[in-house]
Amino acid sequence: MAAPDELAFHEFEEATNLLAQTPNETTTRSDQLSPKGHVAVTVDSGASYGAEDEVEESDKTLLQEEKQQPGFWTFGYYQSFFDVDTSQVLDRIKGSLLPRPGHNFVRHHLRNRPDLYGPFWICATLAFVLAITGNLTLVLAQRRDPSIHYSPQFHKVTVASVTIYCYTWLVPLALWGFLRWRKGVRERMGLYTFLETVCVYGYSLFVFIPTVVLWLIPVPWLQWLLGALALALSAAGLVFTLWPVVREDTRLAAGVLLSVVVLLHALLAMGCKFYFFQPLPPEPMASPHQATSQPAATGLPPTLPRSVAA
Amino acid sequence: MAEAVESPGDPGTTTPRPLMRDLKAVGKKFMHVLYPRKSNTLLRDWDLWGPLILCVTLALMLQRGSVDSEKDGGPQFAEVFVIVWFGAVTITLNSKLLGGNISFFQSLCVLGYCILPLTMALLVCRLVLLAEPGPINFMVRLFVVIIMFAWSIVASTAFLADSQPPNRKALAVYPVFLFYFVISWMILTFTPQ
């Protein structure tokens, strides 16, 4: 068994030898480069620059090579998707809340730096908020009608998170695949990368978070109004972002694509409303025997009226 | 775990660490969580025994009995365990991906130890629920859970916030907020069967 210092010494020599042979190679981190490496580059390039210029050249090539994407098995690859500041995330959220017709979310807000932080945590928040507010409506319903059995309904958290995450990942995947196929057919179409599509969908779900919280207010027409408003904002954001890409295509394909996108979004909103929120039972009457209507979601048998109320 | 102890004379054999020393280390960290101030003890000598004890206590007390129907109840033991540990791992990964310079296990240690105030809230809620149910009962539990939730957040941000660059602090702290919020919700909706 060799002593540890011997092995370290050999490694150091090997690195400098390699650098001497192949001046364009980089080590993984530039601060590991020894001065000998720079000297080796100078000797091998043989150009008639001053010594300072050559060192600058080698520095530039090193920087360029480092800016290339690291492989997907490295941690740095995934770190590049979280390269956002707080102000950028807030700016993207604001952009998704206020869609404007000429204002492409991808070009204006993402600017070739899509992130995964926003979509991931917006989906997580939405899933938990859905489960929690859905549970709260059950609490409110039980206070009106004590015969409803209250339970924490913990399985709804699982359902909510699976639904939301599948929607935010699978639908952009399908959309991106479809757009790529259309681009193969018609060359002039633009294209978004997969991450940009995921970003657009993820941030467009943000408007549902306050909507779901406001759905606690037990006024049915208000709930439908808020739902429609949120759906309109969210779908408008999606449509305005997809329109520049899709308008090069035939009218039929563009129309079908946009309507499918809006339809899926509407299905998600309505599915959430019906599954997680139950309608409030009517106000309890003076005498419980005169109750003639039953709460829809609880399935209790109707109580027989003792006397027919006028 | 930090501070490996080996008898210097014989490589390959270790004197068994006295149990009291481990318990004292865990207890010392509990004190640091209860009175959070800027100190490096939690970070430097991390261990995962405290989080494990707290998580098992939480899961044991929150689980529903086996007689209840499968679908309609509180969390099972495994669900609480999964939420706590997967939540902590996700927050740690998030923090590291954002460029924080805290190590994986240090972050798990801090997040796990800062569940202590919420575990205390659960014990208090359990006691309060022995009294008769009613709005006052609920208000007391709500008040206790809110206070302990704020305490957990303050304790964990005191340790974790410094590891992030200043323009990303809020991005790293928000998932911690969500994590403790979900645990607080599970404690608040706990109804013994």
Coordinates of C-alpha atoms in Angstrom, one line a residue:
Chain A
M1 CA 0.0 0.0 0.0
A2 CA 1.6 3.3 -1.1
A3 CA 1.7 6.2 1.3
P4 CA -0.9 8.9 0.4
D5 CA 1.6 11.6 -0.4
E6 CA 3.3 9.5 -3.0
L7 CA 0.1 9.1 -5.0
A8 CA -0.7 12.8 -4.7
F9 CA 2.7 13.7 -6.1
H10 CA 2.3 11.5 -9.1
E11 CA -1.1 12.9 -9.9
F12 CA 0.2 16.4 -10.0
E13 CA 2.9 15.4 -12.5
E14 CA 0.5 13.6 -14.7
A15 CA -1.8 16.6 -14.9
T16 CA 0.9 18.9 -16.0
N17 CA 2.2 16.4 -18.6
L18 CA -1.3 16.1 -20.1
L19 CA -1.6 19.8 -20.3
A20 CA 1.7 20.1 -22.0
Q21 CA 0.7 17.6 -24.7
T22 CA -2.8 18.9 -25.3
P23 CA -3.0 22.7 -24.8
N24 CA -6.7 22.9 -25.5
E25 CA -7.7 20.5 -22.8
T26 CA -9.0 21.9 -19.5
T27 CA -9.0 20.4 -16.1
T28 CA -12.3 20.5 -14.3
R29 CA -11.6 23.6 -12.4
S30 CA -9.5 26.4 -13.7
D31 CA -8.0 27.2 -10.3
Q32 CA -6.4 23.7 -10.3
L33 CA -4.3 24.8 -13.3
S34 CA -0.6 25.1 -12.4
P35 CA 1.6 27.8 -13.9
K36 CA 3.4 25.1 -15.8
G37 CA 0.3 24.5 -17.8
H38 CA 0.3 28.0 -19.1
V39 CA 4.0 27.8 -20.0
A40 CA 3.3 24.5 -21.9
V41 CA 0.6 26.2 -24.0
T42 CA 2.9 29.0 -24.9
V43 CA 5.6 26.7 -26.1
D44 CA 3.4 24.5 -28.2
S45 CA 1.3 27.1 -29.9
G46 CA 4.4 28.6 -31.5
A47 CA 2.6 31.8 -32.7
S48 CA 4.3 35.1 -32.7
Y49 CA 2.4 36.8 -30.0
G50 CA 3.7 38.5 -26.9
A51 CA 3.8 36.4 -23.8
E52 CA 0.9 38.3 -22.3
D53 CA -1.3 37.8 -25.3
E54 CA -0.8 34.1 -25.2
V55 CA -1.6 33.8 -21.6
E56 CA -4.8 35.8 -22.3
E57 CA -5.6 33.5 -25.2
S58 CA -5.3 30.4 -23.2
D59 CA -7.4 32.0 -20.5
K60 CA -10.1 32.8 -23.0
T61 CA -10.2 29.3 -24.4
L62 CA -10.3 27.9 -20.9
L63 CA -13.3 30.2 -20.1
Q64 CA -15.1 29.2 -23.3
E65 CA -14.6 25.6 -22.7
E66 CA -15.8 25.9 -19.1
K67 CA -19.1 27.6 -20.3
Q68 CA -20.0 24.5 -22.2
Q69 CA -22.8 22.5 -20.5
P70 CA -21.5 20.0 -18.0
G71 CA -22.8 16.5 -18.5
F72 CA -26.2 15.5 -17.1
W73 CA -24.6 13.2 -14.5
T74 CA -22.9 16.2 -12.8
F75 CA -24.4 18.3 -10.1
G76 CA -23.5 21.5 -12.0
Y77 CA -25.8 20.5 -14.8
Y78 CA -28.8 20.7 -12.5
Q79 CA -27.5 23.8 -10.8
S80 CA -27.8 25.7 -14.0
F81 CA -31.5 25.3 -13.8
F82 CA -31.7 27.0 -10.4
D83 CA -29.6 30.0 -11.4
V84 CA -32.2 32.6 -10.5
D85 CA -32.4 35.4 -8.0
T86 CA -35.4 36.3 -5.9
S87 CA -36.1 39.3 -8.0
Q88 CA -36.1 37.3 -11.2
V89 CA -38.6 34.7 -9.8
L90 CA -40.9 37.5 -8.6
D91 CA -40.7 39.2 -12.0
R92 CA -41.6 36.0 -13.7
I93 CA -44.6 35.5 -11.4
K94 CA -45.8 39.0 -12.1
G95 CA -45.4 38.4 -15.8
S96 CA -47.6 35.3 -15.6
L97 CA -50.2 37.1 -13.7
L98 CA -50.6 39.9 -16.2
P99 CA -50.5 38.5 -19.7
R100 CA -50.5 41.0 -22.6
P101 CA -51.0 40.2 -26.2
G102 CA -47.7 41.2 -27.6
H103 CA -45.8 40.2 -24.5
N104 CA -44.3 36.8 -25.0
F105 CA -43.5 35.2 -21.6
V106 CA -40.6 33.2 -22.9
R107 CA -38.8 35.9 -24.8
H108 CA -39.6 38.7 -22.4
H109 CA -39.2 37.2 -19.0
L110 CA -37.3 34.0 -19.3
R111 CA -34.8 35.3 -21.8
N112 CA -33.1 32.0 -22.5
R113 CA -32.7 31.2 -18.8
P114 CA -35.5 29.0 -17.9
D115 CA -35.5 27.8 -14.3
L116 CA -36.9 24.8 -12.5
Y117 CA -37.3 26.5 -9.2
G118 CA -40.5 28.3 -10.1
P119 CA -42.5 25.4 -11.6
F120 CA -41.4 23.0 -8.9
W121 CA -42.3 25.1 -5.9
I122 CA -45.4 26.6 -7.4
C123 CA -46.7 23.1 -8.0
A124 CA -45.8 22.0 -4.5
T125 CA -47.6 25.0 -3.0
L126 CA -50.6 24.5 -5.2
A127 CA -50.9 20.9 -4.3
F128 CA -50.7 21.6 -0.5
V129 CA -53.0 24.6 -0.7
L130 CA -55.6 22.5 -2.6
A131 CA -55.5 19.7 0.0
I132 CA -55.6 22.1 2.9
T133 CA -58.4 24.4 1.6
G134 CA -60.4 21.4 0.5
N135 CA -60.1 20.1 4.1
L136 CA -61.2 23.5 5.4
T137 CA -64.4 23.4 3.4
L138 CA -65.2 20.1 5.1
V139 CA -64.7 21.8 8.4
L140 CA -67.0 24.6 7.4
A141 CA -69.6 22.1 6.2
Q142 CA -69.4 20.2 9.4
R143 CA -70.1 23.3 11.4
R144 CA -73.3 23.9 9.4
D145 CA -74.4 20.3 9.5
P146 CA -73.0 18.4 12.5
S147 CA -74.0 15.0 11.0
I148 CA -71.2 15.2 8.4
H149 CA -68.3 13.2 9.6
Y150 CA -65.1 15.2 9.6
S151 CA -61.8 13.6 8.9
P152 CA -58.4 15.0 7.9
Q153 CA -58.6 13.3 4.5
F154 CA -54.8 13.0 4.2
H155 CA -55.0 11.0 1.0
K156 CA -56.0 14.1 -0.9
V157 CA -52.5 15.5 -0.5
T158 CA -51.2 12.6 -2.5
V159 CA -53.9 12.9 -5.2
A160 CA -53.3 16.7 -5.5
S161 CA -49.6 16.5 -5.8
V162 CA -49.6 13.6 -8.3
T163 CA -52.2 15.4 -10.5
I164 CA -50.5 18.8 -10.5
Y165 CA -47.0 17.4 -11.1
C166 CA -48.1 15.1 -13.9
Y167 CA -50.0 18.0 -15.5
T168 CA -47.0 20.3 -15.3
W169 CA -44.6 17.7 -16.7
L170 CA -46.5 15.5 -19.1
V171 CA -48.6 18.1 -20.9
P172 CA -45.5 20.3 -21.8
L173 CA -43.7 17.1 -22.9
A174 CA -46.6 16.3 -25.2
L175 CA -46.8 19.9 -26.4
W176 CA -43.0 20.1 -27.0
G177 CA -43.1 16.8 -28.9
F178 CA -46.0 18.0 -31.0
L179 CA -44.2 21.3 -31.8
R180 CA -41.0 19.5 -32.8
W181 CA -42.9 17.2 -35.1
R182 CA -44.6 20.2 -36.7
K183 CA -41.3 22.0 -37.1
G184 CA -40.1 18.9 -38.9
V185 CA -43.0 19.3 -41.3
R186 CA -42.9 23.1 -41.7
E187 CA -39.4 24.6 -41.4
R188 CA -40.4 28.2 -40.6
M189 CA -42.0 27.4 -37.2
G190 CA -40.2 28.6 -34.1
L191 CA -39.5 26.3 -31.2
Y192 CA -39.3 26.5 -27.5
T193 CA -37.0 24.1 -25.5
F194 CA -38.7 21.6 -23.2
L195 CA -37.6 23.6 -20.1
E196 CA -39.1 26.8 -21.4
T197 CA -42.4 25.0 -22.0
V198 CA -42.3 23.5 -18.5
C199 CA -41.6 27.0 -17.2
V200 CA -44.5 28.6 -19.0
Y201 CA -46.9 26.0 -17.6
G202 CA -45.5 26.1 -14.1
Y203 CA -45.7 29.8 -13.8
S204 CA -49.1 29.9 -15.4
L205 CA -50.4 27.8 -12.5
F206 CA -49.5 30.5 -10.0
V207 CA -52.7 32.4 -10.4
F208 CA -54.6 29.4 -9.1
I209 CA -53.0 29.6 -5.7
P210 CA -54.9 32.7 -4.5
T211 CA -58.0 31.5 -6.4
V212 CA -58.0 28.3 -4.4
V213 CA -57.7 30.1 -1.2
L214 CA -60.6 32.5 -2.2
W215 CA -62.7 29.4 -3.0
L216 CA -63.2 29.1 0.7
I217 CA -65.8 31.8 0.5
P218 CA -69.0 29.8 0.4
V219 CA -70.8 31.9 -2.3
P220 CA -71.3 29.7 -5.4
W221 CA -71.5 32.4 -8.0
L222 CA -68.4 34.1 -6.6
Q223 CA -66.5 30.8 -6.8
W224 CA -67.5 30.3 -10.4
L225 CA -66.5 33.9 -11.2
L226 CA -63.1 33.6 -9.6
G227 CA -62.5 30.3 -11.3
A228 CA -63.4 31.7 -14.7
L229 CA -61.2 34.7 -14.1
A230 CA -58.2 32.6 -13.0
L231 CA -58.7 30.3 -16.0
A232 CA -58.9 33.2 -18.4
L233 CA -55.7 34.8 -17.1
S234 CA -53.8 31.5 -17.1
A235 CA -55.0 30.3 -20.5
A236 CA -54.4 33.8 -21.9
G237 CA -50.8 33.6 -20.8
L238 CA -50.4 30.2 -22.4
V239 CA -52.0 31.3 -25.7
F240 CA -50.1 34.6 -26.0
T241 CA -46.8 32.7 -25.4
L242 CA -47.6 29.9 -27.9
W243 CA -49.1 32.2 -30.6
P244 CA -45.8 33.4 -32.1
V245 CA -44.6 29.8 -32.5
V246 CA -47.8 28.4 -33.8
R247 CA -48.9 31.1 -36.3
E248 CA -46.5 29.9 -39.0
D249 CA -48.4 26.7 -39.1
T250 CA -51.7 26.0 -40.9
R251 CA -54.8 27.7 -39.4
L252 CA -56.3 24.3 -38.6
A253 CA -53.3 23.0 -36.7
A254 CA -52.8 26.2 -34.8
G255 CA -56.5 26.4 -33.9
V256 CA -56.6 22.8 -32.8
L257 CA -53.5 23.1 -30.7
L258 CA -54.5 26.3 -28.9
S259 CA -58.0 25.0 -28.1
V260 CA -56.6 21.7 -26.8
V261 CA -54.2 23.6 -24.5
V262 CA -57.1 25.8 -23.2
L263 CA -59.3 22.8 -22.8
L264 CA -56.8 20.8 -20.8
H265 CA -56.3 23.8 -18.5
A266 CA -60.0 24.2 -18.0
L267 CA -60.3 20.5 -17.2
L268 CA -57.6 20.8 -14.6
A269 CA -59.4 23.8 -13.0
M270 CA -62.8 22.2 -12.9
G271 CA -61.5 18.8 -11.8
C272 CA -59.8 20.5 -8.8
K273 CA -62.9 22.4 -8.0
F274 CA -65.2 19.3 -8.0
Y275 CA -62.8 16.9 -6.3
F276 CA -61.4 19.0 -3.5
F277 CA -64.3 21.3 -2.7
Q278 CA -67.7 20.1 -1.7
P279 CA -70.7 22.3 -1.7
L280 CA -71.8 23.7 1.6
P281 CA -75.0 22.1 3.0
P282 CA -77.9 24.5 3.3
E283 CA -78.6 26.4 6.4
P284 CA -80.0 24.2 9.2
M285 CA -83.8 24.8 9.6
A286 CA -85.5 25.4 12.9
S287 CA -86.6 21.8 13.3
P288 CA -84.3 19.1 11.9
H289 CA -87.4 17.0 10.8
Q290 CA -88.4 19.6 8.2
A291 CA -85.1 19.4 6.3
T292 CA -86.0 18.3 2.8
S293 CA -82.8 18.8 0.8
Q294 CA -79.7 16.7 1.3
P295 CA -76.1 17.8 1.0
A296 CA -74.8 16.5 -2.3
A297 CA -71.4 15.1 -1.5
T298 CA -72.1 13.4 1.8
G299 CA -74.7 10.9 0.7
L300 CA -76.7 11.0 3.8
P301 CA -80.2 9.6 3.5
P302 CA -82.9 12.4 3.4
T303 CA -84.7 12.8 6.7
L304 CA -88.3 12.1 6.5
P305 CA -90.4 15.2 7.2
R306 CA -92.7 14.7 10.1
S307 CA -95.1 17.3 8.8
V308 CA -95.3 18.7 5.3
A309 CA -94.1 22.3 5.5
A310 CA -95.9 24.7 3.3
Chain B
M1 CA -21.3 11.3 12.6
A2 CA -18.8 13.9 13.8
E3 CA -16.3 13.3 16.5
A4 CA -15.4 9.7 15.9
V5 CA -13.7 8.3 18.9
E6 CA -11.0 5.7 18.5
S7 CA -8.6 4.5 21.1
P8 CA -5.3 5.8 19.8
G9 CA -3.3 2.6 20.5
D10 CA -5.2 0.0 18.4
P11 CA -6.3 0.8 14.9
G12 CA -9.4 -1.2 14.1
T13 CA -11.0 -1.3 17.6
T14 CA -13.1 1.4 19.0
T15 CA -14.1 2.0 22.5
P16 CA -17.9 2.1 22.5
R17 CA -19.2 5.7 22.9
P18 CA -20.9 6.1 26.2
L19 CA -24.6 6.6 25.7
M20 CA -24.7 9.5 28.1
R21 CA -22.3 11.5 26.0
D22 CA -24.5 11.0 22.9
L23 CA -27.6 11.9 24.8
K24 CA -25.9 15.0 26.2
A25 CA -25.0 16.1 22.7
V26 CA -28.5 15.7 21.5
G27 CA -29.8 17.6 24.5
K28 CA -27.4 20.4 24.0
K29 CA -28.7 20.8 20.4
F30 CA -32.3 20.8 21.7
M31 CA -31.3 23.7 23.9
H32 CA -29.8 25.5 20.9
V33 CA -33.0 25.1 19.0
L34 CA -35.1 26.4 21.9
Y35 CA -32.9 29.5 22.3
P36 CA -31.7 30.2 18.8
R37 CA -28.8 32.4 18.5
K38 CA -25.9 32.6 16.1
S39 CA -23.8 29.7 17.0
N40 CA -22.1 27.0 15.0
T41 CA -22.7 24.1 17.2
L42 CA -25.7 22.7 15.3
L43 CA -23.7 22.9 12.0
R44 CA -20.3 21.8 13.1
D45 CA -21.2 18.7 15.1
W46 CA -24.2 17.5 13.2
D47 CA -26.0 14.3 14.0
L48 CA -29.2 12.8 12.9
W49 CA -30.3 11.1 16.2
G50 CA -32.3 14.1 17.3
P51 CA -34.2 14.4 14.1
L52 CA -34.9 10.7 14.2
I53 CA -36.3 10.8 17.7
L54 CA -38.4 13.8 16.9
C55 CA -39.7 12.3 13.7
V56 CA -40.6 9.0 15.3
T57 CA -42.4 10.8 18.1
L58 CA -44.3 12.9 15.7
A59 CA -45.3 9.9 13.5
L60 CA -46.3 7.7 16.4
M61 CA -48.6 10.4 17.8
L62 CA -50.1 11.5 14.5
Q63 CA -50.9 8.1 13.1
R64 CA -54.4 7.0 12.9
G65 CA -55.5 3.7 14.5
S66 CA -55.8 0.6 12.3
V67 CA -59.6 0.3 12.8
D68 CA -60.3 3.4 10.8
S69 CA -61.2 3.3 7.1
E70 CA -58.3 3.4 4.9
K71 CA -59.1 6.4 2.8
D72 CA -60.6 8.9 5.1
G73 CA -58.3 9.6 8.0
G74 CA -55.2 11.2 9.2
P75 CA -51.7 10.2 8.1
Q76 CA -50.3 6.8 8.6
F77 CA -47.0 6.4 10.4
A78 CA -45.1 5.9 7.1
E79 CA -46.7 9.0 5.6
V80 CA -45.5 11.3 8.3
F81 CA -42.1 9.8 8.1
V82 CA -41.9 10.2 4.3
I83 CA -43.2 13.8 4.5
V84 CA -40.6 14.8 7.1
W85 CA -37.6 13.1 5.5
F86 CA -38.4 13.7 1.9
G87 CA -39.4 17.2 2.7
A88 CA -36.0 17.8 4.4
V89 CA -34.1 16.2 1.6
T90 CA -35.9 18.2 -1.0
I91 CA -35.3 21.5 0.9
T92 CA -31.6 20.6 1.2
L93 CA -31.3 19.8 -2.5
N94 CA -33.0 23.0 -3.3
S95 CA -30.7 24.9 -1.1
K96 CA -27.6 23.3 -2.6
L97 CA -28.9 23.8 -6.2
L98 CA -29.4 27.5 -5.5
G99 CA -25.7 27.7 -4.6
G100 CA -25.7 27.5 -0.8
N101 CA -22.6 26.3 0.9
I102 CA -24.0 24.1 3.5
S103 CA -23.4 20.4 3.5
F104 CA -26.2 17.9 2.9
F105 CA -26.2 16.4 6.4
Q106 CA -25.8 19.7 8.1
S107 CA -28.9 20.9 6.5
L108 CA -30.8 17.7 7.3
C109 CA -29.7 18.1 10.9
V110 CA -30.9 21.7 11.3
L111 CA -34.2 21.0 9.7
G112 CA -34.8 17.9 11.8
Y113 CA -33.9 19.6 15.1
C114 CA -36.1 22.6 14.4
I115 CA -39.1 20.3 14.4
L116 CA -38.7 20.3 18.2
P117 CA -41.1 23.3 18.8
L118 CA -43.8 21.7 16.7
T119 CA -43.4 18.4 18.5
M120 CA -43.9 20.2 21.8
A121 CA -47.0 21.9 20.2
L122 CA -48.4 18.4 19.4
L123 CA -47.9 17.3 23.0
V124 CA -49.7 20.4 24.2
C125 CA -52.5 19.8 21.7
R126 CA -52.9 16.2 22.8
L127 CA -53.3 17.4 26.4
V128 CA -55.7 20.2 25.5
L129 CA -57.9 17.7 23.5
L130 CA -58.5 15.8 26.7
A131 CA -60.7 18.6 27.8
E132 CA -64.1 19.1 26.2
P133 CA -64.2 20.1 22.5
G134 CA -65.4 23.5 21.5
P135 CA -64.3 26.8 20.0
I136 CA -62.1 27.7 23.0
N137 CA -60.4 24.4 22.7
F138 CA -59.7 25.0 19.0
M139 CA -58.5 28.6 19.6
V140 CA -56.0 27.5 22.3
R141 CA -54.6 24.8 19.9
L142 CA -54.5 27.3 17.0
F143 CA -52.6 29.8 19.2
V144 CA -50.1 27.2 20.4
V145 CA -49.4 25.8 16.9
I146 CA -49.0 29.3 15.4
I147 CA -46.5 30.3 18.1
M148 CA -44.5 27.1 17.7
F149 CA -44.6 27.3 13.9
A150 CA -43.1 30.8 14.1
W151 CA -40.5 29.5 16.6
S152 CA -39.5 26.7 14.2
I153 CA -39.1 29.1 11.3
V154 CA -37.0 31.6 13.3
A155 CA -34.8 28.8 14.6
S156 CA -34.1 27.3 11.3
T157 CA -33.6 30.5 9.4
A158 CA -31.1 31.6 12.1
F159 CA -29.0 28.6 11.1
L160 CA -29.7 28.3 7.4
A161 CA -30.0 31.8 6.1
D162 CA -26.3 32.6 6.3
S163 CA -25.4 29.8 3.9
Q164 CA -27.1 31.5 1.0
P165 CA -26.0 34.4 -1.1
P166 CA -28.1 37.5 -0.1
N167 CA -30.0 37.8 -3.4
R168 CA -31.4 34.2 -3.0
K169 CA -32.2 34.1 0.7
A170 CA -35.9 34.3 0.2
L171 CA -35.8 31.5 -2.4
A172 CA -34.1 29.2 0.0
V173 CA -36.3 30.1 3.0
Y174 CA -39.7 29.8 1.3
P175 CA -39.5 25.9 1.1
V176 CA -38.7 25.8 4.8
F177 CA -41.8 27.9 5.5
L178 CA -43.9 25.5 3.4
F179 CA -42.4 22.4 5.1
Y180 CA -43.2 23.6 8.6
F181 CA -46.6 24.9 7.5
V182 CA -47.6 21.5 6.3
I183 CA -46.4 19.9 9.5
S184 CA -48.3 22.5 11.6
W185 CA -51.4 21.7 9.5
M186 CA -51.1 18.0 10.3
I187 CA -50.7 18.8 14.0
L188 CA -53.7 21.2 14.0
T189 CA -56.1 18.8 12.3
F190 CA -55.1 16.0 14.6
T191 CA -58.1 14.4 16.2
P192 CA -57.6 11.4 18.4
Q193 CA -60.0 8.5 17.6

